Coordinates of C-alpha atoms in Angstrom, one line a residue:
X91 CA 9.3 -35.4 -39.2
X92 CA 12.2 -33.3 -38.1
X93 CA 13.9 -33.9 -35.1
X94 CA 13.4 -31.1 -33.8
X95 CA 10.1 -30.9 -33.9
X96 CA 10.0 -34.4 -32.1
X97 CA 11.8 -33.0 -29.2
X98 CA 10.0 -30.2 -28.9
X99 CA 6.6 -31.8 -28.9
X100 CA 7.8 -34.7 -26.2
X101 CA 9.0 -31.7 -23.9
X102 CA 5.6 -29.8 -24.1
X103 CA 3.7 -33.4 -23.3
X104 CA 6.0 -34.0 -20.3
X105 CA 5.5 -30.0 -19.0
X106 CA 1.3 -30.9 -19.3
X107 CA 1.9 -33.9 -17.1
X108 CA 3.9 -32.4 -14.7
X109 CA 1.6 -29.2 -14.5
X110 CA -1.6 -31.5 -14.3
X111 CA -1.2 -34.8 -13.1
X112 CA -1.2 -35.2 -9.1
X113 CA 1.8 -35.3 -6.8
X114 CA 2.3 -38.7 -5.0
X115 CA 1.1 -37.4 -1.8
X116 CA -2.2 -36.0 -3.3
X117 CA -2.8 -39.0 -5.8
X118 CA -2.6 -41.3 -2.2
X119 CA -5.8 -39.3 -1.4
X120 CA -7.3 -39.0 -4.6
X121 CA -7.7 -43.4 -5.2
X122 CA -10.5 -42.8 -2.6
X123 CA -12.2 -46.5 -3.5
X124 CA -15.1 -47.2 -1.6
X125 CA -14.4 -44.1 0.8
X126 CA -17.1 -40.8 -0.1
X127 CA -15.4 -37.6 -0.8
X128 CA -16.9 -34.8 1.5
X129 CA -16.7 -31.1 1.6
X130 CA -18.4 -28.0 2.4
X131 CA -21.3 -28.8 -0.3
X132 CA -22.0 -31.5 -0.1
X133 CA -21.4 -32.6 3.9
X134 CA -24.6 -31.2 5.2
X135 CA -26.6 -33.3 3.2
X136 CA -24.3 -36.4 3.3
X137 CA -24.0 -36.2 6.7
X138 CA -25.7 -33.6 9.4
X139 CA -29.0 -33.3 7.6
X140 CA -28.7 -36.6 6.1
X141 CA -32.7 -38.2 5.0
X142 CA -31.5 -41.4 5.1
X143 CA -29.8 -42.6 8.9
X144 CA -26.5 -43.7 8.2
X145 CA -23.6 -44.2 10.5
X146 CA -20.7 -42.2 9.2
X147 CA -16.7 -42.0 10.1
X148 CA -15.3 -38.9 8.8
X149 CA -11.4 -37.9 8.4
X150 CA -10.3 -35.2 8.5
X151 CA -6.7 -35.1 6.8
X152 CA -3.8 -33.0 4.9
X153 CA -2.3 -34.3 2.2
X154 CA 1.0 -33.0 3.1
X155 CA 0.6 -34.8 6.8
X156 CA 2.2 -38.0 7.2
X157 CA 0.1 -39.7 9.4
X158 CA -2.5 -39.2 6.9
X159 CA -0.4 -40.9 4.7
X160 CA -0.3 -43.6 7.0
X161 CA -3.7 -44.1 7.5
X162 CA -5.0 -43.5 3.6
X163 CA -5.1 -46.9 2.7
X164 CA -5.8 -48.3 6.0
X165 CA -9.2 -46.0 5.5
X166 CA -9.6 -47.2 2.0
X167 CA -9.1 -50.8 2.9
X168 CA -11.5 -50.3 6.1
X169 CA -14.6 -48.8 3.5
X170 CA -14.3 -51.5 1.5
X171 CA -14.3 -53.8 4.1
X172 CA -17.3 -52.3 5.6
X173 CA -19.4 -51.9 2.3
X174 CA -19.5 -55.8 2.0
X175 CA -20.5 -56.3 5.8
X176 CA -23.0 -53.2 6.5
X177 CA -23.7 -52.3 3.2
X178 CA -25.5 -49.0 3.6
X179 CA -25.7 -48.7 6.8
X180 CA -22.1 -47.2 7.5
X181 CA -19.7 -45.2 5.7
X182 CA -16.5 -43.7 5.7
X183 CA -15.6 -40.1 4.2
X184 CA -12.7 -38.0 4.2
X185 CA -12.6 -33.8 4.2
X186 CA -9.4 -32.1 2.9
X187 CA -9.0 -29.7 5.8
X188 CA -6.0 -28.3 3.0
X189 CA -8.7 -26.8 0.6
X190 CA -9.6 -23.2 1.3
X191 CA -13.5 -24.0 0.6
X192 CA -13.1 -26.6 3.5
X193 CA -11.3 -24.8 6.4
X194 CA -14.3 -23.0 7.7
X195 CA -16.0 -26.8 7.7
X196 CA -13.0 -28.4 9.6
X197 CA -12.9 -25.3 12.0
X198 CA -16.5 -25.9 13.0
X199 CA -15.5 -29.8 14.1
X200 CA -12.9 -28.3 16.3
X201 CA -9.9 -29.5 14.0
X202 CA -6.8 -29.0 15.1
X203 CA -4.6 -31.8 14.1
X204 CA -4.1 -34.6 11.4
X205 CA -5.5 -36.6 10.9
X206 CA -8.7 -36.1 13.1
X207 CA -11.7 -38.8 13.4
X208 CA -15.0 -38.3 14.3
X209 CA -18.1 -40.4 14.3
X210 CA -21.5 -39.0 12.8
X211 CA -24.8 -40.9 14.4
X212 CA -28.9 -40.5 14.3
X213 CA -29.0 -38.3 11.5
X214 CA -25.6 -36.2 12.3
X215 CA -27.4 -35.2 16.0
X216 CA -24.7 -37.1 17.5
X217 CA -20.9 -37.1 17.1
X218 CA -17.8 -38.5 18.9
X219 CA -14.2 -39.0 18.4
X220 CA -13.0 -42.4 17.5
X221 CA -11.1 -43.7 20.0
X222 CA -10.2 -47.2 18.4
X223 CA -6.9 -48.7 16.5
X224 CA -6.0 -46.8 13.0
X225 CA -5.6 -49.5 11.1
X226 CA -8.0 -51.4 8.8
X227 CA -9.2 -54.1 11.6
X228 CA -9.3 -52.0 14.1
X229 CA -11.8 -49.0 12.3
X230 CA -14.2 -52.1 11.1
X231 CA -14.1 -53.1 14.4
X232 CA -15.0 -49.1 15.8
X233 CA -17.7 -48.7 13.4
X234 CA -19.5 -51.8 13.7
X235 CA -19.8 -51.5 17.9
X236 CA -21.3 -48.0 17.3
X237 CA -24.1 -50.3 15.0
X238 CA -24.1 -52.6 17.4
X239 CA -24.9 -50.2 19.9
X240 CA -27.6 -48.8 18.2
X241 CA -29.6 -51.7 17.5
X242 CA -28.8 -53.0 20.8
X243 CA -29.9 -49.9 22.7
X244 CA -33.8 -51.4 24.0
X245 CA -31.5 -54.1 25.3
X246 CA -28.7 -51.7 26.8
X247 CA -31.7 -50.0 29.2
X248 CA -32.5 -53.7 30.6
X249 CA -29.0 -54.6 31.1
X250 CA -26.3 -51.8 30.1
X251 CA -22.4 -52.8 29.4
X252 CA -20.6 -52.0 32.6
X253 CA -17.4 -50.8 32.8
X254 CA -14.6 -51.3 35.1
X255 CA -14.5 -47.3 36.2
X256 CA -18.4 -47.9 36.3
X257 CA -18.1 -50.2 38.5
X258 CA -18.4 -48.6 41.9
X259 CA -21.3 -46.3 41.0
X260 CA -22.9 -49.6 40.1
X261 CA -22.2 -52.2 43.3
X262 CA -22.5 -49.4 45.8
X263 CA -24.4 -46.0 45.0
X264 CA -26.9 -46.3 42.2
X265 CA -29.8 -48.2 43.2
X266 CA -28.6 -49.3 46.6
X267 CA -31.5 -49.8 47.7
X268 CA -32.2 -53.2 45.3
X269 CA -30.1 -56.0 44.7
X270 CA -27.8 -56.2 41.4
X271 CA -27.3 -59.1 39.0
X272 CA -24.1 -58.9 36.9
X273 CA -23.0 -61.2 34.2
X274 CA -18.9 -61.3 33.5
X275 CA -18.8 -63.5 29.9
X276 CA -15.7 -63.9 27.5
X277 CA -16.1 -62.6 24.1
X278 CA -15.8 -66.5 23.1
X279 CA -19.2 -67.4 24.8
X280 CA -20.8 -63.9 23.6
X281 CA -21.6 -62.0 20.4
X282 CA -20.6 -58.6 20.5
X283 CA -23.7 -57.4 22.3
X284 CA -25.1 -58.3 25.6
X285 CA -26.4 -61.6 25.6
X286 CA -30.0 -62.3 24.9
X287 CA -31.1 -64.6 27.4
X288 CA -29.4 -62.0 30.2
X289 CA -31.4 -59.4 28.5
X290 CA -34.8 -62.3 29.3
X291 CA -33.9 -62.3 32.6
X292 CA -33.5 -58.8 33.3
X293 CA -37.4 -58.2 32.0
X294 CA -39.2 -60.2 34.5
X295 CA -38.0 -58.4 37.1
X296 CA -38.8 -55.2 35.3
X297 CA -42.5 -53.8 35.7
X298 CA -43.4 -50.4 34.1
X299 CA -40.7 -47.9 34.9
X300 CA -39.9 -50.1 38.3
X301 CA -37.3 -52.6 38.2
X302 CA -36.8 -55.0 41.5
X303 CA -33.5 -56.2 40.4
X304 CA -30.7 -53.9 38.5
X305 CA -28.7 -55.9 35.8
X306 CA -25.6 -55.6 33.7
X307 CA -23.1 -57.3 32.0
X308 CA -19.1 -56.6 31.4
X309 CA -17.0 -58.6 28.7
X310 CA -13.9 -59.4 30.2
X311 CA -11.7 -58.6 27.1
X312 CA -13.1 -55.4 27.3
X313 CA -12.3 -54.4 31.0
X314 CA -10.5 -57.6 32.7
X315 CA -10.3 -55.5 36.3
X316 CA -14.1 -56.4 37.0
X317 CA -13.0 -60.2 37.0
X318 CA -9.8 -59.9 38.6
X319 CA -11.5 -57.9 41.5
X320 CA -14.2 -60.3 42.1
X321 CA -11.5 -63.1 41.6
X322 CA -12.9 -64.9 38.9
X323 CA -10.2 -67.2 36.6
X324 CA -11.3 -66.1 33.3
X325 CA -9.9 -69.8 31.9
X326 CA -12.7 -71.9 33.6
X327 CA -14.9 -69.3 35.6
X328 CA -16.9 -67.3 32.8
X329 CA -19.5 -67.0 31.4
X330 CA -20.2 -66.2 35.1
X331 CA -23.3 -64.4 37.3
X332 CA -22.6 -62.1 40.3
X333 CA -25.6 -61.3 42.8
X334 CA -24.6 -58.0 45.0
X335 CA -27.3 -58.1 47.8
X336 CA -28.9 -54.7 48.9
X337 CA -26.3 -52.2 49.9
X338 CA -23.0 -54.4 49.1
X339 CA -24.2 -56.3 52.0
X340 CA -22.8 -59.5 50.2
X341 CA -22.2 -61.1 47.0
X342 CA -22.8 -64.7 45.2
X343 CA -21.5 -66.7 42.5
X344 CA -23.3 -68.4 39.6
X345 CA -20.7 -70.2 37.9
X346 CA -20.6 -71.8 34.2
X347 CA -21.5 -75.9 35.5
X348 CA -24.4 -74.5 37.6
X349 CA -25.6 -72.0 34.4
X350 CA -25.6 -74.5 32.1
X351 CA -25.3 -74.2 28.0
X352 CA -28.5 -73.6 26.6
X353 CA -30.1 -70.2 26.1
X354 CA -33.8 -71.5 27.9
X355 CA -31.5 -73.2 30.9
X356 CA -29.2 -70.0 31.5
X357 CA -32.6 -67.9 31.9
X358 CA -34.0 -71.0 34.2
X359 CA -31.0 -71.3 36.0
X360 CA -30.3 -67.5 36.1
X361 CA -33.5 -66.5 37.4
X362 CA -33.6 -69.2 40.3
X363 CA -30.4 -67.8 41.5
X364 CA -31.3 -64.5 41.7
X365 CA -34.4 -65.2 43.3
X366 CA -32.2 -67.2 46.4
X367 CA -30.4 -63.7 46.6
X368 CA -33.8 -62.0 47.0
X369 CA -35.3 -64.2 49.6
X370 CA -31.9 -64.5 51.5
X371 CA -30.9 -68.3 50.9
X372 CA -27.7 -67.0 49.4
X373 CA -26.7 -65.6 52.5
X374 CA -24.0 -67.4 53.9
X375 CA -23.5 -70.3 51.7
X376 CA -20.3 -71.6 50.4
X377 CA -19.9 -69.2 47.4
X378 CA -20.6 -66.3 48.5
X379 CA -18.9 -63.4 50.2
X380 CA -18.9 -60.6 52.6
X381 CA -19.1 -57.0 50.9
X382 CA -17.9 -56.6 47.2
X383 CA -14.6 -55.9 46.0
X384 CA -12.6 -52.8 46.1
X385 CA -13.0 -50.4 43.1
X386 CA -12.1 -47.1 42.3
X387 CA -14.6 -44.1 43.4
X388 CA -15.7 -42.1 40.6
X389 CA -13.8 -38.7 41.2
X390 CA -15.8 -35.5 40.8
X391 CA -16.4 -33.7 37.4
X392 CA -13.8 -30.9 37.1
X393 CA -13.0 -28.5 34.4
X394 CA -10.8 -30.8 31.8
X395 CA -7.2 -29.6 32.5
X396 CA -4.2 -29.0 29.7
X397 CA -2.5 -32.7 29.0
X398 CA 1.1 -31.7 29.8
X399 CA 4.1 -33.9 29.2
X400 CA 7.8 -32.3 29.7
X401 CA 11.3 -32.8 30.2
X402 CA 12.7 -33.6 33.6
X403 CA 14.9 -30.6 34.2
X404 CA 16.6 -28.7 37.8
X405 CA 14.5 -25.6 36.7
X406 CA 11.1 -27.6 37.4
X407 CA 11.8 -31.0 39.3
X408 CA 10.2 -29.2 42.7
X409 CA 7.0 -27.9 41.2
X410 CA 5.9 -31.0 38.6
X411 CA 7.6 -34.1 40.5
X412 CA 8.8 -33.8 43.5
X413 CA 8.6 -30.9 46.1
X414 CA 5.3 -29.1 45.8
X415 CA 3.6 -31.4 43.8
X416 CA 1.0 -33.7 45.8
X417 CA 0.2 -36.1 43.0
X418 CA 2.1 -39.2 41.6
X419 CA 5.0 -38.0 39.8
X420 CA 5.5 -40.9 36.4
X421 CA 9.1 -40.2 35.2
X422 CA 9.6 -42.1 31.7
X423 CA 13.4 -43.4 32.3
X424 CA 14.8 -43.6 28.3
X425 CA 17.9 -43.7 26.5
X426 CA 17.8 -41.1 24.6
X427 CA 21.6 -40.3 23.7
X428 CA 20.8 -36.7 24.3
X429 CA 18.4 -36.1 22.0
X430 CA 14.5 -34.8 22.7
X431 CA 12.8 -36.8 19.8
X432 CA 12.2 -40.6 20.6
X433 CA 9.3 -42.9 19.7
X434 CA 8.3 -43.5 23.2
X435 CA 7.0 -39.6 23.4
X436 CA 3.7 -39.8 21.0
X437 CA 2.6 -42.9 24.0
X438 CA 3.3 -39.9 26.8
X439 CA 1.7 -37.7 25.0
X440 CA -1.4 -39.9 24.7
X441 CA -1.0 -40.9 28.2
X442 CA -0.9 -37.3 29.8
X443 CA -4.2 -36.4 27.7
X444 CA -5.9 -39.6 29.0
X445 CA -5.2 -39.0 32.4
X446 CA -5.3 -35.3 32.5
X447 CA -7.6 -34.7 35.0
X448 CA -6.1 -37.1 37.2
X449 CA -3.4 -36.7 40.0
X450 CA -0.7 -37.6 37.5
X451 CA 2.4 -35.6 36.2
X452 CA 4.2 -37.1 33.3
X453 CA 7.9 -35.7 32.5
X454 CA 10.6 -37.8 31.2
X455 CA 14.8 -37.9 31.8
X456 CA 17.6 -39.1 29.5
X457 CA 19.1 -41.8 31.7
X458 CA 22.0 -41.8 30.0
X459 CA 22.5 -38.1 30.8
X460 CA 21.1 -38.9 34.5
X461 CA 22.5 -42.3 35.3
X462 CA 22.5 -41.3 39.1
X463 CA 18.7 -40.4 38.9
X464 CA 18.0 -43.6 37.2
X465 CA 20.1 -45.7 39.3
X466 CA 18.4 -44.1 42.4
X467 CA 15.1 -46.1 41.5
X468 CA 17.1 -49.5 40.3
X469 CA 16.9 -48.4 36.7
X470 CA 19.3 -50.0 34.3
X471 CA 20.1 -49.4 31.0
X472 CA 18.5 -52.7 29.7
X473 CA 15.1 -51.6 31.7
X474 CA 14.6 -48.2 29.4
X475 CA 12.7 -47.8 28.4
X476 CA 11.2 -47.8 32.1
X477 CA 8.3 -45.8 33.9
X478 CA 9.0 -44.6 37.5
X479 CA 6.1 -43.7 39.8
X480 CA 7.0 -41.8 42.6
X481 CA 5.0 -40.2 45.2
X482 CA 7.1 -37.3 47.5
X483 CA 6.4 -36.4 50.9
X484 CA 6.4 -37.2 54.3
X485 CA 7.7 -40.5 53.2
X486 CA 9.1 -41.0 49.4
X487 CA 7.7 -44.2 47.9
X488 CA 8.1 -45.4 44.1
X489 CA 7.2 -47.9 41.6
X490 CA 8.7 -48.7 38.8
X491 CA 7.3 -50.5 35.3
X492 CA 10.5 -51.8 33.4
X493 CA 12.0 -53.5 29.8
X494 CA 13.9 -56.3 30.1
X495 CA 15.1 -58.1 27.3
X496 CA 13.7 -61.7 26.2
X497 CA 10.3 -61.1 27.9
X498 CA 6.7 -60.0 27.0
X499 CA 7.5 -56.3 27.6
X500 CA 10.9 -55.6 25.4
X501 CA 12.8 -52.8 25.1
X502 CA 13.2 -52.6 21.8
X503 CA 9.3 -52.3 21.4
X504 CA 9.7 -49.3 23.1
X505 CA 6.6 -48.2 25.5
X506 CA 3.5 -49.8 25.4
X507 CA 0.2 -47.8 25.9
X508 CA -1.9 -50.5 27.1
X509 CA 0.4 -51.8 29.3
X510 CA 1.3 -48.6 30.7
X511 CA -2.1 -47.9 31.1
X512 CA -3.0 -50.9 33.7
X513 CA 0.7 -49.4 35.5
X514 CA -1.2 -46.5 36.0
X515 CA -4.9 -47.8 36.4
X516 CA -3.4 -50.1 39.5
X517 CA -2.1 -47.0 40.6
X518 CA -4.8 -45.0 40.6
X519 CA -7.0 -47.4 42.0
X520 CA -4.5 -48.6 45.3
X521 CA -3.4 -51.5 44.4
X522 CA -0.1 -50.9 43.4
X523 CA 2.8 -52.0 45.9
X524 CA 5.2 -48.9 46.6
X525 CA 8.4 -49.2 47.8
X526 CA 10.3 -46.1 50.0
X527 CA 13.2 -44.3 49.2
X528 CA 15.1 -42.7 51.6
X529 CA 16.0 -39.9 49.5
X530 CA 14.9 -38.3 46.3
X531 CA 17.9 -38.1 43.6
X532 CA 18.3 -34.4 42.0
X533 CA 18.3 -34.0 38.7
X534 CA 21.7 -32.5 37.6
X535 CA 21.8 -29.2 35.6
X536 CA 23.4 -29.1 32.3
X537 CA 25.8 -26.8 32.4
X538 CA 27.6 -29.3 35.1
X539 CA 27.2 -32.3 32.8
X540 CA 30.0 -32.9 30.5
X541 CA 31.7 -34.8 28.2
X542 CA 31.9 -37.6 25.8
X543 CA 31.9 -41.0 28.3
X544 CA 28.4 -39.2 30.0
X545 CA 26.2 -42.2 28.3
X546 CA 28.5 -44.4 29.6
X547 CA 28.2 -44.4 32.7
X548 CA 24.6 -45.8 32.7
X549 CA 25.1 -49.3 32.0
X550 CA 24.1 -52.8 33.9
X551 CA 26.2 -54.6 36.6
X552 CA 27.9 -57.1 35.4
X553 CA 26.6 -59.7 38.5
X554 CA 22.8 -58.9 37.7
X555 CA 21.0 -61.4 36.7
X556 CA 20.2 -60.7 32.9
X557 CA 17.2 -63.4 32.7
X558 CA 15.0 -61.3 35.1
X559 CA 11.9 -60.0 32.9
X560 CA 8.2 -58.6 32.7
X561 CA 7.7 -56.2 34.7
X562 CA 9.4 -54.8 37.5
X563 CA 8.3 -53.2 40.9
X564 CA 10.9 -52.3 42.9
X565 CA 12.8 -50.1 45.3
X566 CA 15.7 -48.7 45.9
X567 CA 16.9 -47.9 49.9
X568 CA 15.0 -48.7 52.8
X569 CA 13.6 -46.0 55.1
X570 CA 16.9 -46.3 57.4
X571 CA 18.9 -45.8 54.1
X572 CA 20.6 -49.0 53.7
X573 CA 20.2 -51.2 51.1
X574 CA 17.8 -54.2 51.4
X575 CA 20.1 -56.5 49.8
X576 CA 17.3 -58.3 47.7
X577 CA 16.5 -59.1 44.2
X578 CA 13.7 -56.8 43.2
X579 CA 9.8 -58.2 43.0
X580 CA 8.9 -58.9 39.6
X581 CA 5.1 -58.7 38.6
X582 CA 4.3 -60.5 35.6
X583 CA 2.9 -58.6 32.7
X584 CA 0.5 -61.4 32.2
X585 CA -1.1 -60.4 35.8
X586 CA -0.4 -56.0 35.6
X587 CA -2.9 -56.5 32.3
X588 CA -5.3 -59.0 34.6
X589 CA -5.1 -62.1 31.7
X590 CA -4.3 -64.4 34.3
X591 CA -5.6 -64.9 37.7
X592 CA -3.4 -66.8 38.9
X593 CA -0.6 -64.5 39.1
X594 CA 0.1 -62.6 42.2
X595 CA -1.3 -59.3 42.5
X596 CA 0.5 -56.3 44.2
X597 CA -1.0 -55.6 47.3
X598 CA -2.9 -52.6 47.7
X599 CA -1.3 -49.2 48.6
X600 CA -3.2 -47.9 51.8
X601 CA -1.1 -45.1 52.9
X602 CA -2.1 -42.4 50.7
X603 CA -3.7 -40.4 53.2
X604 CA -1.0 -40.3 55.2
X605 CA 1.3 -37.4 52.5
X606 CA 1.5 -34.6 53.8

């Protein structure tokens, strides 16, 4: 065969491959495994007007995004994961958002971004965005609670999951008039629903639609405030069983030697215990206490605002931090060598959306670029990155969540959402410790910044003590201006996240009102 011939035929089978066979981006989504392939055909009777009742987790991706990239095999991994433990009874599928026949689809789910997941229950009736971790584990995990939950739901109505923002409507408004019964377990005595004995306990005081006693249970992994508020040690103190007397009059313990081990003694034990509350002999004895503990009120249903999350700048320092704004100003304090893309801004970003509607404005500064702003709160360059809380008014308090090398909270693992989210939990609830500040810093304009040595001048003192870490709260100057002279307070990250009692709490902050 000539040679030339040869060539000629290799370069026409290499053009066919190049023309037909998928890109490496497109081929990530095309190995779908165990994960169904949904579009606008075909998804109404998968899914929305499905005959058979199937729970289903659907993505909606672009092959071009990278953080579908990301999660591709993390969603392949999670399907097949979930075909061997729920069989048919759950199922992940995946819409290209990309293909012109799907766009109209994608637009009536209110897609916007990439990925986006949402939940598909009872037949398609209900839906939900998923709100767990995007990673294998973490999806399994998702999809089988929303199973859970459904075959758990007769069960739910006798005694429903509480929550630690639940709480308050619980102890003290719905109800009032009857006594409550709440059981605080650890996921290592508990399966991942509520307890069946609790749930034999709850009926017998249940009669038609009239129930004599309310009851509900709260896994402390789940929301650990509900046992740090009623003080409980969640190393020796769970499973245990709070009775909340009519109105919050009171409240009673039940603890794990006096409940016993067995399913048929926990409903023995539990029901003689609540009946004590009932017929008063609870009152006054040596486990119980006045009242029930402090928890945040529900605030009132608003209009969801916009998440906003901006840079700290002259132009708008008065009107989102300090100034005019009434609400807690949370500065992120990074060093960002003078650059506006860092990894710490996608857990802002997702912080400002989850507390949109609350009194929270979230803006961050370059510390290097601002070294007098960050040393006004105590921030050094080994705390970045660092979140400053500061509430302006008639008297200017702050609180500051900081990195510090060697410790649970590092800077080099940048900004942690769950962390950050108990900073600003304890926040919202009172119970974190401000300190004043006799002066707000100002946040210097660009034009007068200058030079090459600018990041330098943020940098530690040399006498600190480099060994300090967790997390700090801290202030700067006293209200007469001069400087306290003492190390800061350090709150272990341990206690800000409520895994261990016996850390010392920050004491609550009662002088809110008092802003003007």
């Amino acid at each position: 065969m000539p040679r030339a011939f040869t060539l000629r035929a290799t370069l026409v089978v290499a053009l066919a491959c190049i023309a037909s066979c998928p890109t490496p981006a497109r081929a990530l989504f095309d190995d779908l495994g165990d994960v169904v392939k949904l579009d606008a055909k075909n998804f109404d009777a998968r899914v929305t007007n499905a005959k058979e009742d199937v729970y289903w987790l659907v993505k909606y991706y672009a092959p071009w995004c990278g953080h579908c990239k990301k999660l591709a095999p993390e969603w392949t991994k999670a399907a097949k994961a979930l075909k061997k433990e729920a069989g048919d009874k759950a199922k992940l599928g995946a819409v290209d958002c990309d293909d012109a026949m799907n766009k109209a689809l994608c637009a009536k789910f209110n897609v916007n971004g990439f990925p986006t997941l949402k939940g598909f229950a009872a037949r398609g009736k209900e839906s939900h965005d998923f709100d767990g971790a995007r990673d294998a584990d973490g999806i399994v995990q998702f999809v089988k609670t929303k199973l859970a939950a459904k075959t758990t739901a007769s069960e739910d109505k006798l005694a429903p999951k509480l929550t630690y923002h639940d709480a308050f409507n619980f102890l003290n408004v719905v109800d009032a008039h009857i006594p409550k019964a709440l059981l605080v377990v650890a996921a290592s005595t508990s399966s991942d629903g509520v307890p069946s004995w609790w749930t034999s306990t709850a009926v017998k005081y249940k009669s038609g639609r009239r129930k004599d006693v309310a009851f509900a249970w709260v896994r402390h992994e789940d929301d650990p405030g509900v046992a740090r508020n009623f003080k409980l040690d969640p190393s020796v103190d769970l499973p245990t069983i709070v009775y909340v007397a009519q109105n919050a009059e009171y409240h009673a313990f039940l603890r794990p030697a006096e409940l016993g081990d067995r399913a048929g003694g926990k409903i023995r034990a539990a029901k003689a215990f609540v009946d004590k509350g009932r017929d008063g002999s609870l009152r006054g004895g040596a486990d119980t206490r006045d009242g029930v503990p402090k928890f945040p009120e529900p605030r009132k249903p608003r209009k969801t605002a916009d998440a906003r999350y901006a840079p700290l700048t002259d132009e708008n320092v008065l009107t989102d931090c300090f100034g005019s704004y009434r609400g807690t100003c949370v500065v992120l304090v990074v060093d960002a060598n003078g650059v506006d893309e860092f990894p710490e801004n996608s857990v802002m970003a997702e912080l400002a959306k989850k507390y949109r509607n609350d009194p929270l404005s979230f803006v961050w500064i370059d510390g290097g670029a601002q070294a007098e702003f960050a040393r006004a709160f105590g921030v050094k360059k080994s705390h970045a990155p660092a979140l400053v809380a500061v509430k302006s008014g008639r008297r200017n308090r702050f609180a500051v969540m900081a990195a510090n090398a060697g410790d649970g909270l590092d800077e080099r693992d940048g900004l942690d959402e769950r962390i950050a989210s108990a900073f600003l939990d304890k926040i919202l609830g009172g119970d974190m410790r401000f300190e004043p500040i006799a002066s707000l810093p100002s946040v210097e304009p660009e034009y007068l910044r200058g030079g090459d040595g600018e990041y330098a001048t943020w940098a530690d003192d040399e006498d600190d003590d480099a060994g300090v870490g967790g997390v700090e709260v801290h202030g700067g100057e006293d209200v007469g201006g001069e400087d306290d002279g003492d190390a800061p307070s350090v709150v272990d990250i341990d206690a800000l996240l409520d895994v261990d009692d016996g850390a010392v709490a920050a004491a609550p902050d009662v002088s809110d009102g008092e802003d003007e």
